[in-house]
């Protein structure tokens, strides 16, 4: 019945075919491209930063509390945690098809409820919730060809001028720095602390109290004295910035009027924030940045966007800084998809040739040759509506589907 309907209305059939072709072209531009389909359930990662704390301390004081609060989130399958020196990570895995945006909001709300019971350092640094793919799509490295900058200087420049720009590239879910940046280091002397009857927390509290931004107000602010015509903002010295300034911080004032300063109990220097992690390229110090995708992002477009952004930023790099991409998974994705597309084109050509040989009529051969691209573009619309991506498996399925389409077309032509 349907066949007779379209045979009697050929113009209507052509319009339907053209609509399918147009929909397939539009869907193709919006489909994500990856090596393989995403079969892992969606997940959120909660990161807890607690500088200087051991894995056990982070587990007991923060991770365990957050895990208890996360119980009961809608569509949560399971969660797992891992802690190391200074950092704890909790991975929440949800049911397939769950909306990560809603789950992320609920996770943030639950973290707010437990935040009051967390240590001060964790509350000050904050707890981050990210939704990213598990694997890294690429690494971008900053290095110094003339070796004029060390890894700390490179890491500081990457943090200040590169990381935020890369995080704004469409498709980028997270950018992690495998390196370090400048930080004021206070190397405490245990024998001095013992002699002055001090603890490390006494020094930390003194630094925190005297290295702060203060809102000091204005002179002549309303309500002002009669006939006063001007007012002035009170400007005070901002946060400390040099080792000498940190060394002059007063830890304790003695009854005789003398003062005990940080430099008396510690060695102060401008060093690296973290010495536990570093990156190398051919033995040369670098600041490496690992890029992860957002769920469903186009890997090829994201990598191209990151490289274009790095090319743009490189025009402003200081002397002695260059960049490279030592690890790029998009090359494998690109090669794999090109090979499958080549197989698809070869299959189309061979099918058309075989049909002509067996049917012996160009007109009869032209009909299945037109049906094949219409069917393939229609499949692209289906991939888009179902939320699938263009990957090796879906393209291979299209190659197999060509045989079915051609077989049906040949049977119809022979019957006609």
Short mmCIF file of C-alpha atoms in Angstrom, two decimals:
data_model
loop_
_atom_site.label_atom_id
_atom_site.label_comp_id
_atom_site.label_asym_id
_atom_site.label_seq_id
_atom_site.Cartn_x
_atom_site.Cartn_y
_atom_site.Cartn_z
CA UNK A 1 0.00 0.00 0.00
CA UNK A 2 2.82 2.42 0.90
CA UNK A 3 4.74 1.53 -2.25
CA UNK A 4 1.73 2.30 -4.44
CA UNK A 5 1.22 5.60 -2.59
CA UNK A 6 4.75 6.82 -3.43
CA UNK A 7 4.69 5.38 -6.99
CA UNK A 8 1.57 7.38 -7.75
CA UNK A 9 3.14 10.53 -6.19
CA UNK A 10 6.80 10.66 -7.37
CA UNK A 11 7.20 14.38 -6.61
CA UNK A 12 6.13 13.80 -3.01
CA UNK A 13 8.65 10.93 -2.78
CA UNK A 14 11.44 13.19 -4.07
CA UNK A 15 10.53 15.87 -1.52
CA UNK A 16 10.70 13.32 1.30
CA UNK A 17 14.11 12.14 0.02
CA UNK A 18 15.43 15.70 -0.15
CA UNK A 19 14.18 16.40 3.40
CA UNK A 20 16.00 13.29 4.63
CA UNK A 21 19.19 14.41 2.84
CA UNK A 22 18.96 17.91 4.33
CA UNK A 23 18.27 16.53 7.82
CA UNK A 24 21.25 14.19 7.50
CA UNK A 25 23.58 17.03 6.51
CA UNK A 26 22.43 19.18 9.42
CA UNK A 27 22.72 16.26 11.85
CA UNK A 28 26.21 15.45 10.58
CA UNK A 29 27.43 18.93 11.58
CA UNK A 30 26.06 18.51 15.11
CA UNK A 31 27.12 14.92 15.82
CA UNK A 32 30.01 14.29 18.20
CA UNK A 33 33.06 12.51 16.77
CA UNK A 34 35.02 9.98 18.83
CA UNK A 35 37.00 6.79 18.41
CA UNK A 36 34.49 4.57 20.19
CA UNK A 37 31.00 5.08 21.63
CA UNK A 38 30.67 6.15 25.24
CA UNK A 39 29.50 3.03 27.03
CA UNK A 40 30.51 4.04 30.55
CA UNK A 41 27.71 5.48 32.73
CA UNK A 42 27.87 9.25 33.38
CA UNK A 43 29.94 10.34 36.37
CA UNK A 44 30.82 13.39 38.47
CA UNK A 45 34.17 13.98 40.15
CA UNK A 46 34.38 15.81 43.48
CA UNK A 47 37.87 17.09 44.31
CA UNK A 48 38.90 18.04 47.85
CA UNK A 49 42.14 20.01 48.34
CA UNK A 50 43.83 19.98 51.75
CA UNK A 51 47.48 21.09 51.37
CA UNK A 52 49.93 19.23 53.56
CA UNK A 53 47.42 16.67 54.84
CA UNK A 54 48.11 12.95 54.54
CA UNK A 55 45.76 10.58 52.70
CA UNK A 56 44.41 9.26 56.01
CA UNK A 57 43.70 12.76 57.36
CA UNK A 58 41.87 13.76 54.16
CA UNK A 59 39.90 10.53 54.23
CA UNK A 60 38.81 10.95 57.86
CA UNK A 61 38.19 14.71 57.97
CA UNK A 62 36.67 15.38 54.54
CA UNK A 63 36.13 12.49 52.13
CA UNK A 64 34.14 10.36 54.58
CA UNK A 65 31.85 13.28 55.47
CA UNK A 66 31.21 14.14 51.82
CA UNK A 67 30.51 10.49 50.97
CA UNK A 68 27.92 10.25 53.75
CA UNK A 69 26.18 13.36 52.45
CA UNK A 70 26.16 12.07 48.86
CA UNK A 71 24.12 8.99 49.76
CA UNK A 72 20.61 9.23 48.38
CA UNK A 73 21.29 11.36 45.29
CA UNK A 74 18.76 10.48 42.61
CA UNK A 75 19.93 7.90 40.04
CA UNK A 76 23.26 7.31 41.88
CA UNK A 77 24.63 3.81 41.19
CA UNK A 78 27.78 3.80 43.30
CA UNK A 79 30.66 6.01 44.39
CA UNK A 80 34.36 5.45 44.90
CA UNK A 81 37.07 7.58 46.47
CA UNK A 82 40.86 7.87 46.37
CA UNK A 83 43.07 10.02 48.56
CA UNK A 84 46.69 11.03 48.34
CA UNK A 85 48.91 13.67 49.91
CA UNK A 86 46.98 16.94 49.79
CA UNK A 87 44.12 15.77 47.55
CA UNK A 88 41.04 13.58 47.78
CA UNK A 89 38.77 12.56 44.86
CA UNK A 90 35.26 11.13 44.99
CA UNK A 91 33.70 9.74 41.80
CA UNK A 92 29.90 9.52 41.66
CA UNK A 93 28.60 7.16 38.96
CA UNK A 94 24.99 7.53 37.84
CA UNK A 95 22.53 5.47 35.83
CA UNK A 96 22.84 5.65 32.05
CA UNK A 97 20.86 8.55 30.63
CA UNK A 98 20.96 10.61 33.85
CA UNK A 99 21.08 14.38 33.53
CA UNK A 100 24.51 15.35 34.87
CA UNK A 101 23.55 19.03 35.08
CA UNK A 102 20.81 18.30 37.63
CA UNK A 103 23.00 15.80 39.46
CA UNK A 104 25.81 18.35 39.67
CA UNK A 105 23.49 20.96 41.20
CA UNK A 106 22.25 18.46 43.78
CA UNK A 107 25.82 17.44 44.63
CA UNK A 108 26.78 21.09 45.13
CA UNK A 109 23.80 21.63 47.44
CA UNK A 110 24.74 18.60 49.53
CA UNK A 111 28.35 19.80 49.78
CA UNK A 112 27.08 23.13 51.13
CA UNK A 113 25.24 21.26 53.88
CA UNK A 114 28.39 19.46 55.04
CA UNK A 115 30.79 22.37 54.48
CA UNK A 116 30.49 23.69 58.05
CA UNK A 117 31.96 20.45 59.42
CA UNK A 118 35.02 20.51 57.15
CA UNK A 119 38.44 21.92 58.14
CA UNK A 120 39.04 25.62 57.56
CA UNK A 121 41.69 25.04 54.87
CA UNK A 122 39.28 22.95 52.80
CA UNK A 123 36.51 25.56 53.09
CA UNK A 124 38.96 28.29 52.10
CA UNK A 125 40.21 26.45 48.99
CA UNK A 126 36.76 25.11 48.07
CA UNK A 127 35.49 21.78 46.80
CA UNK A 128 35.13 21.42 43.03
CA UNK A 129 32.54 19.31 41.19
CA UNK A 130 33.32 18.53 37.55
CA UNK A 131 31.63 16.47 34.84
CA UNK A 132 34.28 15.32 32.41
CA UNK A 133 35.28 12.31 30.39
CA UNK A 134 37.55 9.92 32.28
CA UNK A 135 40.40 9.87 29.78
CA UNK A 136 42.65 12.66 28.55
CA UNK A 137 42.15 13.68 24.94
CA UNK A 138 45.49 15.51 24.68
CA UNK A 139 48.41 17.05 26.55
CA UNK A 140 49.72 20.55 25.88
CA UNK A 141 53.20 21.35 27.17
CA UNK A 142 55.03 24.63 27.68
CA UNK A 143 58.81 24.37 27.54
CA UNK A 144 61.83 26.65 27.26
CA UNK A 145 63.99 25.82 24.20
CA UNK A 146 66.88 27.94 25.49
CA UNK A 147 66.39 26.57 29.05
CA UNK A 148 66.10 30.09 30.43
CA UNK A 149 62.99 29.18 32.46
CA UNK A 150 62.55 26.29 34.87
CA UNK A 151 59.39 24.25 35.41
CA UNK A 152 58.20 26.51 38.24
CA UNK A 153 58.35 29.62 36.05
CA UNK A 154 56.64 27.76 33.20
CA UNK A 155 53.93 26.44 35.52
CA UNK A 156 53.30 29.91 36.92
CA UNK A 157 52.94 31.37 33.43
CA UNK A 158 50.61 28.53 32.41
CA UNK A 159 48.41 29.14 35.46
CA UNK A 160 48.28 32.89 34.94
CA UNK A 161 47.91 33.14 31.15
CA UNK A 162 47.01 29.80 29.55
CA UNK A 163 44.77 27.59 31.70
CA UNK A 164 41.74 29.87 31.82
CA UNK A 165 41.83 30.43 28.07
CA UNK A 166 41.94 26.68 27.35
CA UNK A 167 39.06 26.01 29.74
CA UNK A 168 36.89 28.37 27.67
CA UNK A 169 37.42 26.38 24.45
CA UNK A 170 34.13 24.66 23.42
CA UNK A 171 34.21 20.96 24.29
CA UNK A 172 36.87 21.24 27.01
CA UNK A 173 35.58 19.90 30.30
CA UNK A 174 38.69 20.18 32.45
CA UNK A 175 42.33 21.23 32.13
CA UNK A 176 44.74 19.90 34.77
CA UNK A 177 48.23 21.28 35.30
CA UNK A 178 50.93 18.62 35.63
CA UNK A 179 53.50 20.92 37.08
CA UNK A 180 53.76 23.58 39.74
CA UNK A 181 53.78 27.33 40.22
CA UNK A 182 55.47 29.87 42.45
CA UNK A 183 54.53 29.90 46.10
CA UNK A 184 56.00 31.35 49.27
CA UNK A 185 57.62 28.47 51.17
CA UNK A 186 58.24 28.56 54.91
CA UNK A 187 60.65 25.78 55.91
CA UNK A 188 60.22 25.53 59.67
CA UNK A 189 63.17 24.67 61.90
CA UNK A 190 62.01 22.11 64.50
CA UNK A 191 64.80 22.91 66.97
CA UNK A 192 63.91 26.62 66.89
CA UNK A 193 60.20 25.91 67.40
CA UNK A 194 61.01 23.68 70.37
CA UNK A 195 63.34 26.27 71.89
CA UNK A 196 60.70 29.02 71.69
CA UNK A 197 57.87 26.66 72.71
CA UNK A 198 55.98 27.14 69.45
CA UNK A 199 53.98 24.84 67.19
CA UNK A 200 53.61 24.99 63.39
CA UNK A 201 50.01 26.16 63.84
CA UNK A 202 51.26 29.23 65.76
CA UNK A 203 53.36 30.27 62.76
CA UNK A 204 50.53 29.53 60.33
CA UNK A 205 48.05 31.58 62.35
CA UNK A 206 50.46 34.52 62.49
CA UNK A 207 51.00 34.43 58.73
CA UNK A 208 47.28 34.15 58.07
CA UNK A 209 46.46 37.06 60.37
CA UNK A 210 49.12 39.46 59.07
CA UNK A 211 48.90 38.58 55.36
CA UNK A 212 45.34 39.75 54.71
CA UNK A 213 43.44 42.31 52.70
CA UNK A 214 41.59 44.75 54.93
CA UNK A 215 38.64 47.01 54.10
CA UNK A 216 39.72 50.22 55.85
CA UNK A 217 36.96 52.56 54.65
CA UNK A 218 37.17 56.27 53.91
CA UNK A 219 38.13 59.55 55.58
CA UNK A 220 35.33 62.07 55.53
CA UNK A 221 32.64 59.52 54.75
CA UNK A 222 29.02 60.49 55.43
CA UNK A 223 27.81 61.61 57.87
CA UNK A 224 30.63 64.12 57.70
CA UNK A 225 31.53 67.18 59.77
CA UNK A 226 30.05 70.54 58.73
CA UNK A 227 31.81 72.33 55.85
CA UNK A 228 33.83 69.23 54.94
CA UNK A 229 34.26 69.21 51.17
CA UNK A 230 36.43 66.19 50.35
CA UNK A 231 36.73 62.58 51.34
CA UNK A 232 39.51 60.07 50.68
CA UNK A 233 39.73 56.28 50.54
CA UNK A 234 42.18 54.84 53.05
CA UNK A 235 44.76 52.77 51.16
CA UNK A 236 46.80 50.22 53.08
CA UNK A 237 49.51 47.83 52.02
CA UNK A 238 48.07 44.78 50.28
CA UNK A 239 49.16 41.18 50.75
CA UNK A 240 52.83 40.43 51.30
CA UNK A 241 54.80 39.43 48.23
CA UNK A 242 58.51 39.02 49.04
CA UNK A 243 60.41 36.59 51.28
CA UNK A 244 61.71 39.53 53.33
CA UNK A 245 58.17 40.71 54.08
CA UNK A 246 57.08 37.24 55.13
CA UNK A 247 60.21 36.88 57.24
CA UNK A 248 59.29 40.06 59.15
CA UNK A 249 55.90 38.71 60.25
CA UNK A 250 55.70 38.81 64.04
CA UNK A 251 54.95 35.42 65.57
CA UNK A 252 55.07 36.48 69.21
CA UNK A 253 55.75 39.58 71.30
CA UNK A 254 57.72 38.97 74.51
CA UNK A 255 57.07 40.76 77.86
CA UNK A 256 60.37 42.66 77.54
CA UNK A 257 59.18 44.25 74.30
CA UNK A 258 61.23 42.05 71.96
CA UNK A 259 59.55 40.28 69.07
CA UNK A 260 59.92 36.83 67.56
CA UNK A 261 59.62 36.86 63.79
CA UNK A 262 59.08 34.18 61.18
CA UNK A 263 62.66 34.43 59.95
CA UNK A 264 63.83 33.44 63.47
CA UNK A 265 62.11 30.05 63.29
CA UNK A 266 61.93 29.32 59.55
CA UNK A 267 63.74 29.72 56.25
CA UNK A 268 61.59 31.73 53.85
CA UNK A 269 61.99 31.44 50.08
CA UNK A 270 60.02 31.78 46.87
CA UNK A 271 59.78 28.20 45.65
CA UNK A 272 57.37 25.71 44.12
CA UNK A 273 53.89 25.20 45.49
CA UNK A 274 54.18 21.43 45.10
CA UNK A 275 57.24 19.28 44.59
CA UNK A 276 55.32 15.99 44.28
CA UNK A 277 54.52 16.21 40.56
CA UNK A 278 56.53 17.24 37.51
CA UNK A 279 56.56 16.75 33.74
CA UNK A 280 59.38 16.18 31.26
CA UNK A 281 59.81 16.15 27.48
CA UNK A 282 63.02 14.45 26.41
CA UNK A 283 64.34 15.10 29.90
CA UNK A 284 63.60 18.82 29.69
CA UNK A 285 61.40 20.43 32.40
CA UNK A 286 57.94 21.43 31.14
CA UNK A 287 54.55 22.59 32.36
CA UNK A 288 52.13 20.00 30.98
CA UNK A 289 48.37 20.61 30.77
CA UNK A 290 46.04 17.61 30.43
CA UNK A 291 42.77 18.24 28.58
CA UNK A 292 39.58 16.27 29.19
CA UNK A 293 36.39 16.48 27.15
CA UNK A 294 32.90 17.29 28.30
CA UNK A 295 30.47 14.37 27.87
CA UNK A 296 29.36 14.13 24.24
CA UNK A 297 31.89 16.64 22.94
CA UNK A 298 33.46 16.36 19.48
CA UNK A 299 37.02 15.19 20.06
CA UNK A 300 38.34 16.41 16.69
CA UNK A 301 36.78 19.86 16.95
CA UNK A 302 37.92 20.25 20.56
CA UNK A 303 41.53 19.38 19.77
CA UNK A 304 41.50 21.76 16.80
CA UNK A 305 40.08 24.48 19.03
CA UNK A 306 42.75 23.94 21.69
CA UNK A 307 45.54 24.05 19.09
CA UNK A 308 44.08 27.19 17.53
CA UNK A 309 43.86 28.85 20.94
CA UNK A 310 47.48 27.89 21.74
CA UNK A 311 48.59 29.31 18.40
CA UNK A 312 46.79 32.54 19.25
CA UNK A 313 48.29 32.70 22.75
CA UNK A 314 51.81 31.89 21.51
CA UNK A 315 52.03 35.34 19.90
CA UNK A 316 52.06 36.78 23.44
CA UNK A 317 54.46 34.26 24.98
CA UNK A 318 57.50 35.79 26.69
CA UNK A 319 60.93 35.19 25.22
CA UNK A 320 62.16 31.65 25.78
CA UNK A 321 58.72 29.96 25.93
CA UNK A 322 57.31 27.59 23.31
CA UNK A 323 54.59 24.95 23.23
CA UNK A 324 54.11 21.42 21.90
CA UNK A 325 51.50 18.65 21.90
CA UNK A 326 53.30 15.45 22.97
CA UNK A 327 50.08 13.41 23.31
CA UNK A 328 47.07 13.69 21.00
CA UNK A 329 44.40 10.97 20.76
CA UNK A 330 42.54 12.81 17.99
CA UNK A 331 45.13 11.59 15.48
CA UNK A 332 44.03 8.00 16.08
CA UNK A 333 40.37 9.03 15.89
CA UNK A 334 40.96 10.92 12.64
CA UNK A 335 42.90 8.06 11.02
CA UNK A 336 40.35 5.44 12.14
CA UNK A 337 37.39 7.40 10.80
CA UNK A 338 39.16 8.16 7.52
CA UNK A 339 39.88 4.45 7.03
CA UNK A 340 36.24 3.56 7.66
CA UNK A 341 35.04 6.33 5.32
CA UNK A 342 37.42 5.00 2.66
CA UNK A 343 35.95 1.53 3.14
CA UNK A 344 32.48 3.07 2.86
CA UNK A 345 33.35 4.78 -0.45
CA UNK A 346 34.91 1.59 -1.82
CA UNK A 347 31.82 -0.39 -0.83
CA UNK A 348 29.56 2.12 -2.61
CA UNK A 349 31.64 1.95 -5.76
CA UNK A 350 31.81 -1.83 -5.79
CA UNK A 351 28.09 -2.18 -5.10
CA UNK A 352 27.18 0.12 -7.99
CA UNK A 353 29.57 -1.77 -10.29
CA UNK A 354 28.19 -5.18 -9.26
CA UNK A 355 24.61 -3.99 -9.76
CA UNK A 356 25.41 -2.78 -13.27
CA UNK A 357 27.10 -6.06 -14.15
CA UNK A 358 24.17 -8.14 -12.97
CA UNK A 359 21.31 -5.89 -14.02
CA UNK A 360 22.90 -4.72 -17.24
CA UNK A 361 21.00 -1.43 -17.19
CA UNK A 362 22.30 1.96 -16.07
CA UNK A 363 18.80 3.17 -15.28
CA UNK A 364 18.13 0.20 -13.03
CA UNK A 365 21.56 0.71 -11.40
CA UNK A 366 20.91 4.40 -10.78
CA UNK A 367 17.91 3.68 -8.55
CA UNK A 368 19.83 1.78 -5.80
CA UNK A 369 22.73 4.26 -6.18
CA UNK A 370 20.35 7.09 -5.22
CA UNK A 371 18.76 5.07 -2.42
CA UNK A 372 22.11 4.42 -0.66
CA UNK A 373 23.02 8.07 0.22
CA UNK A 374 19.40 8.79 1.23
CA UNK A 375 19.46 5.80 3.58
CA UNK A 376 22.86 6.76 5.04
CA UNK A 377 21.87 10.38 5.69
CA UNK A 378 18.65 9.13 7.26
CA UNK A 379 20.81 7.00 9.56
CA UNK A 380 22.68 10.18 10.60
CA UNK A 381 19.37 11.73 11.64
CA UNK A 382 18.67 8.64 13.73
CA UNK A 383 22.11 8.86 15.38
CA UNK A 384 21.48 12.49 16.27
CA UNK A 385 18.01 11.86 17.72
CA UNK A 386 19.23 8.91 19.79
CA UNK A 387 22.26 10.80 21.13
CA UNK A 388 24.91 8.59 19.47
CA UNK A 389 28.22 9.79 18.03
CA UNK A 390 30.08 9.22 14.79
CA UNK A 391 32.64 6.58 15.69
CA UNK A 392 34.29 3.49 14.28
CA UNK A 393 31.41 1.22 15.27
CA UNK A 394 28.59 3.36 13.88
CA UNK A 395 30.45 3.88 10.60
CA UNK A 396 31.16 0.16 10.35
CA UNK A 397 27.45 -0.47 10.90
CA UNK A 398 26.72 1.83 7.96
CA UNK A 399 29.11 -0.19 5.79
CA UNK A 400 27.21 -3.36 6.67
CA UNK A 401 23.86 -1.63 6.12
CA UNK A 402 24.83 -0.81 2.53
CA UNK A 403 24.57 -4.49 1.67
CA UNK A 404 21.05 -4.69 3.08
CA UNK A 405 19.93 -1.54 1.28
CA UNK A 406 21.36 -2.73 -2.03
CA UNK A 407 19.88 -6.20 -1.65
CA UNK A 408 16.43 -4.75 -1.02
CA UNK A 409 16.82 -2.32 -3.91
CA UNK A 410 17.84 -5.08 -6.34
CA UNK A 411 14.88 -7.23 -5.28
CA UNK A 412 12.48 -4.30 -5.82
CA UNK A 413 13.97 -3.45 -9.23
CA UNK A 414 13.74 -7.08 -10.37
CA UNK A 415 10.13 -7.27 -9.23
CA UNK A 416 9.32 -4.04 -11.08
#
